[in-house]
Short mmCIF file of C-alpha atoms in Angstrom, two decimals:
data_model
loop_
_atom_site.label_atom_id
_atom_site.label_comp_id
_atom_site.label_asym_id
_atom_site.label_seq_id
_atom_site.Cartn_x
_atom_site.Cartn_y
_atom_site.Cartn_z
CA MET W 989 -29.02 -23.75 -0.62
CA ALA W 990 -29.70 -20.89 1.44
CA GLN W 991 -32.15 -17.85 0.07
CA ALA W 992 -31.29 -14.23 0.61
CA GLY W 993 -34.01 -13.20 2.96
CA SER W 994 -34.92 -9.52 3.66
CA HIS W 995 -32.62 -9.17 6.23
CA SER W 996 -29.65 -9.99 3.73
CA ALA W 997 -26.54 -7.49 3.69
CA ALA W 998 -25.31 -8.78 0.41
CA GLY W 999 -26.29 -5.16 -1.40
CA GLN W 1000 -24.61 -3.34 1.48
CA MET W 1001 -21.31 -5.50 1.41
CA THR W 1002 -21.17 -5.35 -2.61
CA GLY W 1003 -21.63 -1.44 -2.07
CA TYR W 1004 -18.56 -1.40 0.22
CA LEU W 1005 -16.51 -3.69 -2.00
CA TYR W 1006 -17.50 -1.48 -4.91
CA GLN W 1007 -16.27 1.67 -3.15
CA CYS W 1008 -12.94 0.04 -2.62
CA GLU W 1009 -12.41 -1.32 -5.68
CA LEU W 1010 -13.82 1.90 -7.31
CA ALA W 1011 -11.12 4.03 -5.51
CA LEU W 1012 -8.16 1.39 -6.94
CA VAL W 1013 -9.83 2.02 -10.66
CA GLU W 1014 -9.89 6.07 -10.01
CA LEU W 1015 -6.42 6.01 -8.77
CA ALA W 1016 -5.12 4.40 -11.70
CA ARG W 1017 -7.15 6.67 -13.85
CA HIS W 1018 -5.42 9.90 -12.14
CA SER W 1019 -2.04 8.35 -12.12
CA TRP W 1020 -1.76 8.92 -16.04
CA ASP W 1021 -2.00 12.53 -15.03
CA GLU W 1022 -0.56 13.07 -11.91
CA PRO W 1023 1.68 10.60 -10.37
CA THR W 1024 1.98 11.77 -7.07
CA ILE W 1025 -2.01 11.78 -6.18
CA GLU W 1026 -2.97 10.13 -3.33
CA VAL W 1027 -6.05 8.35 -2.22
CA ARG W 1028 -7.77 7.70 1.01
CA MET W 1029 -10.90 6.47 2.14
CA GLU W 1030 -13.55 7.24 5.02
CA VAL W 1031 -12.18 10.35 6.23
CA LEU W 1032 -14.13 13.41 4.94
CA ASP W 1033 -16.17 11.23 2.15
CA ASP W 1034 -16.10 7.48 0.70
CA VAL W 1035 -13.02 8.41 -1.27
CA GLU W 1036 -10.73 11.16 -1.46
CA PHE W 1037 -8.07 12.14 -3.52
CA LEU W 1038 -4.91 14.79 -2.52
CA TYR W 1039 -1.95 16.27 -4.16
CA GLY W 1040 1.30 15.69 -2.32
CA ALA W 1041 1.88 19.08 -1.52
CA THR W 1042 -1.78 19.85 -0.12
CA ALA W 1043 -3.27 18.79 3.07
CA ASP W 1044 -6.94 19.32 1.73
CA PRO W 1045 -8.53 16.93 -0.85
CA HIS W 1046 -8.81 17.81 -4.46
CA GLU W 1047 -11.42 15.78 -5.10
CA LEU W 1048 -14.55 14.02 -2.87
CA LEU W 1049 -16.10 10.76 -4.24
CA GLN W 1050 -19.33 9.56 -3.36
CA SER W 1051 -19.88 5.87 -4.83
CA LYS W 1052 -23.32 4.38 -5.09
CA HIS W 1053 -23.80 0.92 -6.50
CA ARG W 1054 -27.22 -0.62 -7.65
CA GLU W 1055 -27.46 -3.96 -9.39
CA LYS W 1056 -30.70 -3.20 -10.87
CA ALA W 1057 -30.56 -0.58 -13.84
CA GLY W 1058 -32.55 2.31 -13.32
CA ARG W 1059 -33.13 5.87 -13.12
CA LEU W 1060 -31.35 7.87 -10.25
CA SER W 1061 -33.87 9.63 -8.25
CA GLU W 1062 -33.66 13.38 -7.85
CA THR W 1063 -35.42 13.01 -4.44
CA GLY W 1064 -33.84 10.05 -3.30
CA LYS W 1065 -31.63 9.03 -0.37
CA ASP W 1066 -28.59 8.41 -2.48
CA VAL W 1067 -28.32 11.98 -4.01
CA TRP W 1068 -29.46 13.85 -1.00
CA ARG W 1069 -27.24 11.78 1.72
CA SER W 1070 -24.29 12.35 -0.63
CA VAL W 1071 -25.22 16.38 -0.69
CA ALA W 1072 -25.31 16.41 3.13
CA SER W 1073 -22.19 14.60 3.68
CA TRP W 1074 -20.59 17.07 0.98
CA ILE W 1075 -21.88 19.97 2.88
CA ASP W 1076 -20.58 18.32 6.43
CA ALA W 1077 -17.18 18.17 4.71
CA LEU W 1078 -16.86 21.63 3.16
CA GLN W 1079 -17.88 23.24 6.42
CA THR W 1080 -14.80 21.23 8.05
CA LEU W 1081 -12.59 22.65 5.38
CA ASN W 1082 -14.20 25.95 5.72
CA CYS W 1083 -14.39 26.51 2.05
CA LEU W 1084 -18.27 26.76 1.58
CA SER W 1085 -18.00 30.55 1.26
CA ALA W 1086 -14.57 31.24 0.08
CA GLY W 1087 -11.18 29.53 -1.09
CA THR W 1088 -10.59 26.49 -3.31
CA MET W 1089 -13.44 24.29 -3.55
CA PRO W 1090 -12.92 20.24 -4.21
CA LEU W 1091 -14.36 18.56 -7.07
CA LEU W 1092 -17.49 16.73 -5.77
CA ARG W 1093 -18.32 13.82 -7.61
CA LEU W 1094 -21.27 10.98 -7.41
CA VAL W 1095 -20.28 7.86 -9.24
CA THR W 1096 -23.33 5.79 -9.78
CA THR W 1097 -24.45 2.68 -11.88
CA GLN W 1098 -27.75 4.11 -12.28
CA VAL W 1099 -28.94 6.64 -15.01
CA ALA W 1100 -29.52 10.45 -14.74
CA ALA W 1101 -32.62 11.08 -16.70
CA GLU W 1102 -32.93 14.16 -18.92
CA GLY W 1103 -34.70 17.11 -17.39
CA THR W 1104 -33.51 16.21 -13.83
CA PHE W 1105 -30.93 18.34 -12.10
CA LEU W 1106 -28.52 15.30 -11.76
CA HIS W 1107 -28.28 15.30 -15.83
CA GLN W 1108 -27.66 18.59 -15.96
CA LEU W 1109 -24.66 18.49 -13.67
CA ARG W 1110 -23.15 15.69 -15.86
CA PRO W 1111 -19.78 16.65 -17.33
CA GLY W 1112 -20.11 17.73 -20.97
CA PRO W 1113 -21.82 20.34 -23.15
CA GLY W 1114 -25.22 19.70 -21.58
CA ARG W 1115 -23.80 20.89 -18.06
CA SER W 1116 -25.96 23.93 -16.54
CA VAL W 1117 -25.40 24.89 -13.15
CA PRO W 1118 -27.77 27.66 -13.11
CA ASP W 1119 -30.85 25.46 -14.25
CA ALA W 1120 -29.66 22.67 -11.98
CA LEU W 1121 -29.61 24.89 -9.05
CA ILE W 1122 -33.20 26.18 -9.45
CA ARG W 1123 -34.51 22.39 -9.79
CA MET W 1124 -32.44 21.46 -6.58
CA GLN W 1125 -33.95 24.32 -4.42
CA GLU W 1126 -37.43 23.36 -5.51
CA ILE W 1127 -36.93 19.91 -4.43
CA ALA W 1128 -35.15 20.83 -1.41
CA GLU W 1129 -37.87 23.22 -0.15
CA ALA W 1130 -40.57 20.56 -0.92
CA GLU W 1131 -42.29 18.79 2.05
CA GLU W 1132 -41.59 15.36 1.02
CA PRO W 1133 -40.09 12.68 1.11
CA ALA W 1134 -39.70 12.80 4.66
CA ASN W 1135 -36.65 10.37 4.61
CA THR W 1136 -34.37 12.90 3.07
CA ALA W 1137 -35.87 15.98 4.82
CA ASP W 1138 -32.78 16.17 7.17
CA ASP W 1139 -30.43 16.31 4.47
CA ARG W 1140 -32.42 18.63 2.23
CA THR W 1141 -32.43 20.98 5.12
CA LYS W 1142 -28.85 21.31 5.38
CA PHE W 1143 -28.93 22.61 1.84
CA THR W 1144 -31.70 25.17 2.30
CA ALA W 1145 -29.57 26.43 5.22
CA LEU W 1146 -27.01 27.60 2.98
CA THR W 1147 -26.63 31.14 1.75
CA PRO W 1148 -27.85 31.51 -2.03
CA ALA W 1149 -23.97 32.23 -2.78
CA GLN W 1150 -22.95 28.95 -0.81
CA ARG W 1151 -25.78 26.93 -2.65
CA TYR W 1152 -24.26 28.03 -5.92
CA ARG W 1153 -20.78 27.12 -4.98
CA LEU W 1154 -21.97 23.71 -4.04
CA ALA W 1155 -23.89 23.01 -6.93
CA ALA W 1156 -21.16 24.29 -9.22
CA ALA W 1157 -18.59 21.78 -7.74
CA ILE W 1158 -20.64 18.70 -8.08
CA GLU W 1159 -20.38 16.45 -10.94
CA ILE W 1160 -22.66 13.37 -11.80
CA ASN W 1161 -20.81 10.51 -13.50
CA ASP W 1162 -23.91 7.96 -14.13
CA SER W 1163 -24.14 4.69 -15.99
CA SER W 1164 -20.83 3.53 -14.20
CA PRO W 1165 -19.70 -0.03 -14.67
CA LEU W 1166 -21.34 -2.56 -12.31
CA MET W 1167 -19.11 -4.28 -9.85
CA SER W 1168 -19.17 -7.39 -11.99
CA ASP W 1169 -17.63 -5.13 -15.00
CA LEU W 1170 -14.78 -3.69 -12.96
CA ASP W 1171 -11.99 -5.81 -13.68
CA SER W 1172 -12.16 -5.12 -17.23
CA THR W 1173 -12.24 -1.31 -16.73
CA LEU W 1174 -9.55 -1.81 -14.00
CA ALA W 1175 -7.03 -3.65 -16.87
CA ARG W 1176 -7.97 -0.98 -19.43
CA THR W 1177 -7.29 1.62 -17.04
CA LEU W 1178 -3.82 0.32 -15.88
CA GLY W 1179 -3.06 -0.81 -19.51
CA ILE W 1180 -3.18 -4.59 -19.02
CA ARG W 1181 -3.49 -6.24 -22.41
CA PRO W 1182 -5.67 -9.25 -22.73
CA GLY W 1183 -3.16 -12.19 -22.37
CA GLU W 1184 -1.74 -15.61 -20.56
CA HIS W 1185 -1.00 -13.57 -17.57
CA THR W 1186 -3.84 -10.97 -17.32
CA ARG W 1187 -6.30 -12.75 -14.60
CA ALA W 1188 -3.06 -13.50 -12.41
CA ILE W 1189 -1.77 -9.95 -12.85
CA LEU W 1190 -5.10 -8.31 -11.74
CA ASP W 1191 -5.67 -10.68 -8.80
CA ASP W 1192 -2.26 -9.57 -7.71
CA ILE W 1193 -3.04 -5.89 -7.77
CA LYS W 1194 -6.47 -6.56 -6.09
CA GLY W 1195 -4.67 -8.50 -3.61
CA TRP W 1196 -2.32 -6.08 -2.80
CA TRP W 1197 -4.77 -3.19 -2.80
CA TYR W 1198 -7.14 -4.91 -0.50
CA GLY W 1199 -4.16 -5.12 1.90
CA VAL W 1200 -3.20 -1.54 1.78
CA ALA W 1201 -6.88 -0.48 2.08
CA VAL W 1202 -7.47 -2.33 5.37
CA GLU W 1203 -4.36 -0.49 6.43
CA SER W 1204 -5.48 3.01 5.48
CA LEU W 1205 -8.88 2.20 7.12
CA ASP W 1206 -7.22 1.10 10.42
CA LYS W 1207 -6.72 4.42 12.07
CA THR W 1208 -4.37 2.74 14.49
CA ARG W 1209 -1.88 2.33 11.78
CA ALA W 1210 0.68 4.72 10.07
CA ARG W 1211 -0.56 4.63 6.91
CA ALA W 1212 -3.18 7.10 5.88
CA SER W 1213 -3.34 6.97 2.20
CA VAL W 1214 -2.02 5.21 -1.24
CA THR W 1215 -0.16 6.85 -3.97
CA ALA W 1216 -0.48 6.53 -7.71
CA GLN W 1217 3.44 6.19 -7.50
CA GLU W 1218 2.97 3.09 -5.35
CA LEU W 1219 0.22 1.51 -7.49
CA GLN W 1220 2.31 1.80 -10.78
CA CYS W 1221 5.48 0.45 -8.87
CA ARG W 1222 3.22 -2.70 -7.43
CA LEU W 1223 2.10 -3.10 -11.28
CA GLU W 1224 5.48 -2.68 -12.59
CA GLU W 1225 6.76 -5.51 -9.76
CA ILE W 1226 3.82 -7.92 -10.95
CA THR W 1227 4.22 -7.73 -14.64
CA ASP W 1228 7.85 -7.44 -14.62
CA ARG W 1229 7.95 -10.90 -12.37
CA TYR W 1230 5.85 -12.64 -15.03
CA ALA W 1231 8.30 -11.37 -17.86
CA GLY W 1232 11.24 -12.29 -15.66
CA LYS W 1233 12.39 -8.41 -15.55
CA ASN W 1234 15.67 -7.92 -13.26
CA LEU W 1235 15.55 -4.91 -10.61
CA PRO W 1236 18.06 -2.47 -11.85
CA ILE W 1237 21.52 -2.53 -10.02
CA THR W 1238 23.14 1.08 -9.62
CA GLU W 1239 25.41 0.39 -6.61
CA THR W 1240 28.95 -0.69 -7.13
CA ALA W 1241 30.16 -3.36 -4.47
CA ARG W 1242 33.46 -1.39 -3.96
CA ARG W 1243 35.82 -1.95 -1.23
CA LEU W 1244 34.82 -0.20 1.91
CA THR W 1245 37.39 2.58 3.30
CA ALA W 1246 38.81 1.88 6.67
CA ALA W 1247 36.69 4.67 8.15
CA GLU W 1248 33.57 3.00 6.61
CA ILE W 1249 34.42 -0.43 8.01
CA ALA W 1250 35.28 1.46 11.72
CA ALA W 1251 31.70 3.27 11.59
CA TYR W 1252 30.32 -0.47 11.89
CA GLN W 1253 32.59 -1.72 14.58
CA ASP W 1254 30.04 -1.32 17.26
CA ASP W 1255 27.00 -2.41 15.47
CA LEU W 1256 24.70 -5.76 16.17
CA VAL W 1257 25.77 -6.96 12.63
CA VAL W 1258 29.44 -7.26 13.38
CA ALA W 1259 28.68 -8.41 16.90
CA GLN W 1260 27.02 -11.24 15.34
CA MET W 1261 29.83 -12.38 13.30
CA ARG W 1262 32.34 -12.08 16.04
CA TRP W 1263 30.21 -14.21 18.24
CA VAL W 1264 30.94 -17.11 15.73
CA GLY W 1265 34.79 -16.51 15.76
CA LEU W 1266 34.96 -14.51 12.33
CA LYS W 1267 37.98 -12.25 12.40
CA ASP W 1268 38.59 -8.76 10.68
CA ARG W 1269 39.42 -10.07 7.53
CA ALA W 1270 36.33 -12.50 6.98
CA ILE W 1271 34.30 -9.65 8.21
CA ALA W 1272 35.04 -6.92 5.76
CA PRO W 1273 33.52 -8.56 2.53
CA TYR W 1274 30.05 -8.91 4.30
CA LEU W 1275 30.06 -5.65 5.63
CA ARG W 1276 30.80 -4.40 1.92
CA ASP W 1277 27.78 -6.61 1.00
CA TYR W 1278 25.90 -5.19 4.30
CA HIS W 1279 26.89 -1.36 3.13
CA HIS W 1280 25.83 -1.73 -0.52
CA ALA W 1281 22.73 -4.02 -0.18
CA ARG W 1282 21.15 -1.20 2.42
CA ALA W 1283 22.12 1.64 -0.53
CA GLN W 1284 20.68 -0.27 -3.11
CA ARG W 1285 17.49 -1.20 -1.45
CA SER W 1286 16.88 2.38 -0.41
CA GLN W 1287 17.47 3.73 -3.97
CA TRP W 1288 14.78 1.10 -5.24
CA LEU W 1289 12.40 2.30 -2.85
CA ARG W 1290 13.10 5.89 -3.64
CA THR W 1291 12.73 5.59 -7.10
CA PHE W 1292 9.69 3.16 -6.95
CA LYS W 1293 11.32 0.34 -8.63
CA ILE W 1294 10.06 -1.87 -5.62
CA THR W 1295 7.56 -1.60 -2.70
CA GLU W 1296 7.86 -1.86 0.81
CA GLU W 1297 5.42 -4.89 0.50
CA GLY W 1298 7.90 -6.44 -2.18
CA LEU W 1299 10.84 -5.95 0.10
CA GLU W 1300 9.09 -7.48 3.05
CA ASP W 1301 8.28 -10.54 0.78
CA TYR W 1302 11.75 -10.82 -0.07
CA ASP W 1303 12.75 -10.41 3.48
CA ARG W 1304 10.39 -13.46 4.51
CA ARG W 1305 11.99 -15.59 1.77
CA LEU W 1306 15.52 -15.21 3.18
CA TRP W 1307 14.44 -15.64 6.66
CA ASP W 1308 12.80 -18.88 5.65
CA GLU W 1309 16.20 -20.07 3.95
CA TRP W 1310 17.91 -19.03 7.18
CA ASP W 1311 15.44 -20.92 9.76
CA HIS W 1312 16.06 -24.17 7.96
CA LEU W 1313 19.65 -24.19 7.93
CA PHE W 1314 19.61 -22.65 11.77
CA ALA W 1315 17.67 -25.75 12.72
CA ARG W 1316 19.58 -28.03 11.06
CA HIS W 1317 22.80 -27.02 12.41
CA THR W 1318 21.97 -26.10 16.01
CA ASP W 1319 19.76 -29.05 16.61
CA PRO W 1320 22.76 -31.12 17.77
CA VAL W 1321 23.82 -28.46 20.41
CA GLU W 1322 22.97 -29.15 24.00
CA ASP W 1323 22.93 -27.12 27.11
CA ASP W 1324 26.43 -28.54 28.18
CA THR W 1325 27.73 -28.33 24.50
CA PRO W 1326 31.31 -26.57 24.62
CA ASP W 1327 31.50 -23.04 23.51
CA THR W 1328 34.09 -23.86 20.49
CA GLU W 1329 31.33 -26.25 19.15
CA ARG W 1330 28.61 -23.55 19.80
CA ARG W 1331 30.68 -20.95 17.66
CA ALA W 1332 31.35 -23.79 14.93
CA ALA W 1333 27.99 -24.66 14.61
CA GLY W 1334 27.17 -21.12 14.54
CA LYS W 1335 29.73 -20.40 11.74
CA ARG W 1336 28.20 -22.94 9.57
CA VAL W 1337 25.06 -21.50 9.95
CA LEU W 1338 26.47 -18.11 8.59
CA ASN W 1339 28.40 -19.87 5.78
CA ASP W 1340 25.53 -22.06 4.17
CA THR W 1341 22.93 -19.07 4.74
CA MET W 1342 25.43 -16.71 2.75
CA ASP W 1343 25.77 -19.34 0.13
CA LYS W 1344 21.72 -20.02 -0.09
CA VAL W 1345 20.71 -16.68 -0.25
CA ALA W 1346 23.06 -15.38 -2.64
CA ASP W 1347 21.17 -17.28 -5.13
CA LEU W 1348 17.59 -16.14 -4.09
CA PRO W 1349 16.14 -13.23 -6.50
CA ALA W 1350 14.58 -10.18 -4.81
CA ARG W 1351 12.01 -10.58 -7.57
CA PRO W 1352 10.50 -14.30 -8.17
CA GLY W 1353 11.62 -15.31 -11.48
CA SER W 1354 14.27 -13.05 -12.06
CA THR W 1355 18.13 -12.92 -11.02
CA THR W 1356 19.79 -10.72 -8.32
CA GLU W 1357 23.24 -9.79 -7.39
CA GLY W 1358 24.59 -12.39 -4.97
CA TRP W 1359 25.58 -9.40 -2.60
CA ILE W 1360 21.93 -8.12 -2.21
CA GLY W 1361 20.98 -11.33 -0.67
CA ARG W 1362 24.17 -11.65 1.64
CA GLY W 1363 23.85 -8.01 2.82
CA THR W 1364 20.21 -8.13 3.31
CA MET W 1365 20.68 -11.01 5.50
CA HIS W 1366 23.13 -9.06 7.46
CA SER W 1367 20.55 -6.55 8.00
CA LEU W 1368 18.06 -8.99 9.26
CA ALA W 1369 20.61 -10.00 11.78
CA GLY W 1370 21.30 -6.53 12.67
CA ARG W 1371 17.77 -5.89 13.85
CA SER W 1372 17.62 -9.36 16.26
CA ARG W 1373 17.61 -7.56 19.52
CA ALA W 1374 14.77 -9.24 21.49
CA LEU W 1375 14.06 -12.99 22.49
CA ASP W 1376 10.16 -12.33 21.33
CA ASP W 1377 11.26 -11.02 17.97
CA GLU W 1378 9.79 -13.24 15.74
CA ASP W 1379 11.94 -12.08 12.81
CA ALA W 1380 14.98 -12.47 14.61
CA VAL W 1381 18.21 -13.71 12.82
CA GLY W 1382 21.36 -14.86 14.09
CA TRP W 1383 24.26 -17.03 13.66
CA HIS W 1384 25.31 -18.34 17.08
CA PRO W 1385 22.93 -20.64 18.70
CA ASP W 1386 22.59 -18.49 21.68
CA TYR W 1387 22.16 -15.48 19.55
CA PRO W 1388 18.92 -14.36 21.23
CA ASP W 1389 20.62 -13.87 24.80
CA LEU W 1390 23.76 -12.54 23.13
CA CYS W 1391 21.55 -9.74 21.73
CA HIS W 1392 20.20 -8.34 24.75
CA ASN W 1393 23.61 -6.58 25.06
CA HIS W 1394 25.39 -6.97 21.84
CA HIS W 1395 28.60 -5.80 23.44
CA ASP W 1396 29.06 -9.16 25.42
CA GLU W 1397 31.09 -11.73 23.69
CA PRO W 1398 30.65 -15.41 24.17
CA ARG W 1399 32.80 -17.26 26.92
CA ASP W 1400 36.20 -18.29 25.53
CA ALA W 1401 36.49 -22.33 25.37
#
């Protein structure tokens, strides 16, 4: 068995994972008081919390994980690198001298010993910013240690008023849970009670969280932050799945008016049905499904009944059913197969797909109105425009070519 050597990065890796999972725990904690709060990582600090209406962070958080219990050093790198990082961030935010200061939190698994400025900056009745500031200045002006000299110089370069504002904003949260204890902390914070599915629910939440964390860290992607509402929505999705709870249906699948039907006539979703020979009377009920399914899905997202990832998973399961049926019905079609037979094969794909997806629930373990599945399938068909689109859906065997220009009709037999 390989032994960890002097060049092992295990501690550093644990620190990164701890930062990521701590951000999830903290977002869960904040969600009880402010569901619109957002978290982002590695922008101005390790972890930042923002309210939806503001661009500047409400809180900057530094996380420090050490497996070995011990005292947090007043002169160590963990503390002074955090202070220097905060100074840089506050200068970027232009709030060192005036304006609203964010809360500056240092979350550490180590202990802030009594008599240190770190202990004096803990929350609670023993907090004393003036006493802490005196001690901070003494340490910052000392010659040693050399490995924090540059970071301490940033502090001494501040004006007395700036130093006080900085110290007053710092909060030391020591003796925080180790990485191995975060799961139980997360479960309690999210309100997940011990039970048969507790481990599975936590694994699902963490799997989702690591996915969105990677997206938010990838600056080439659109996602910059994650909201507490998203977290709560994902938690409800997962717990409701294990409880077999259905998504609420707020749409009534009424008949569409002539004007509503006419508005879709040039859309690809209608062209896809015409290519396999459907007439207006057969198209109308499918348009009704399509119209109301889009509205219902949008309402689910707006009211945080399901996440975008949850709907994407539903779409993938629908696509998989279509893929099996399309392959089965179009496999006999050859290059010289007449158009009438091609249309007939496409109509079988459409009819069998509609029957199959009507029984597929949007949330596994629950039930969903049939028109949601049928309408969603037509939405997928309405997005098929390119030959290289992996999510393309269609009914006619030649739908990829036809979708290049959806005004073209297949040739008459």
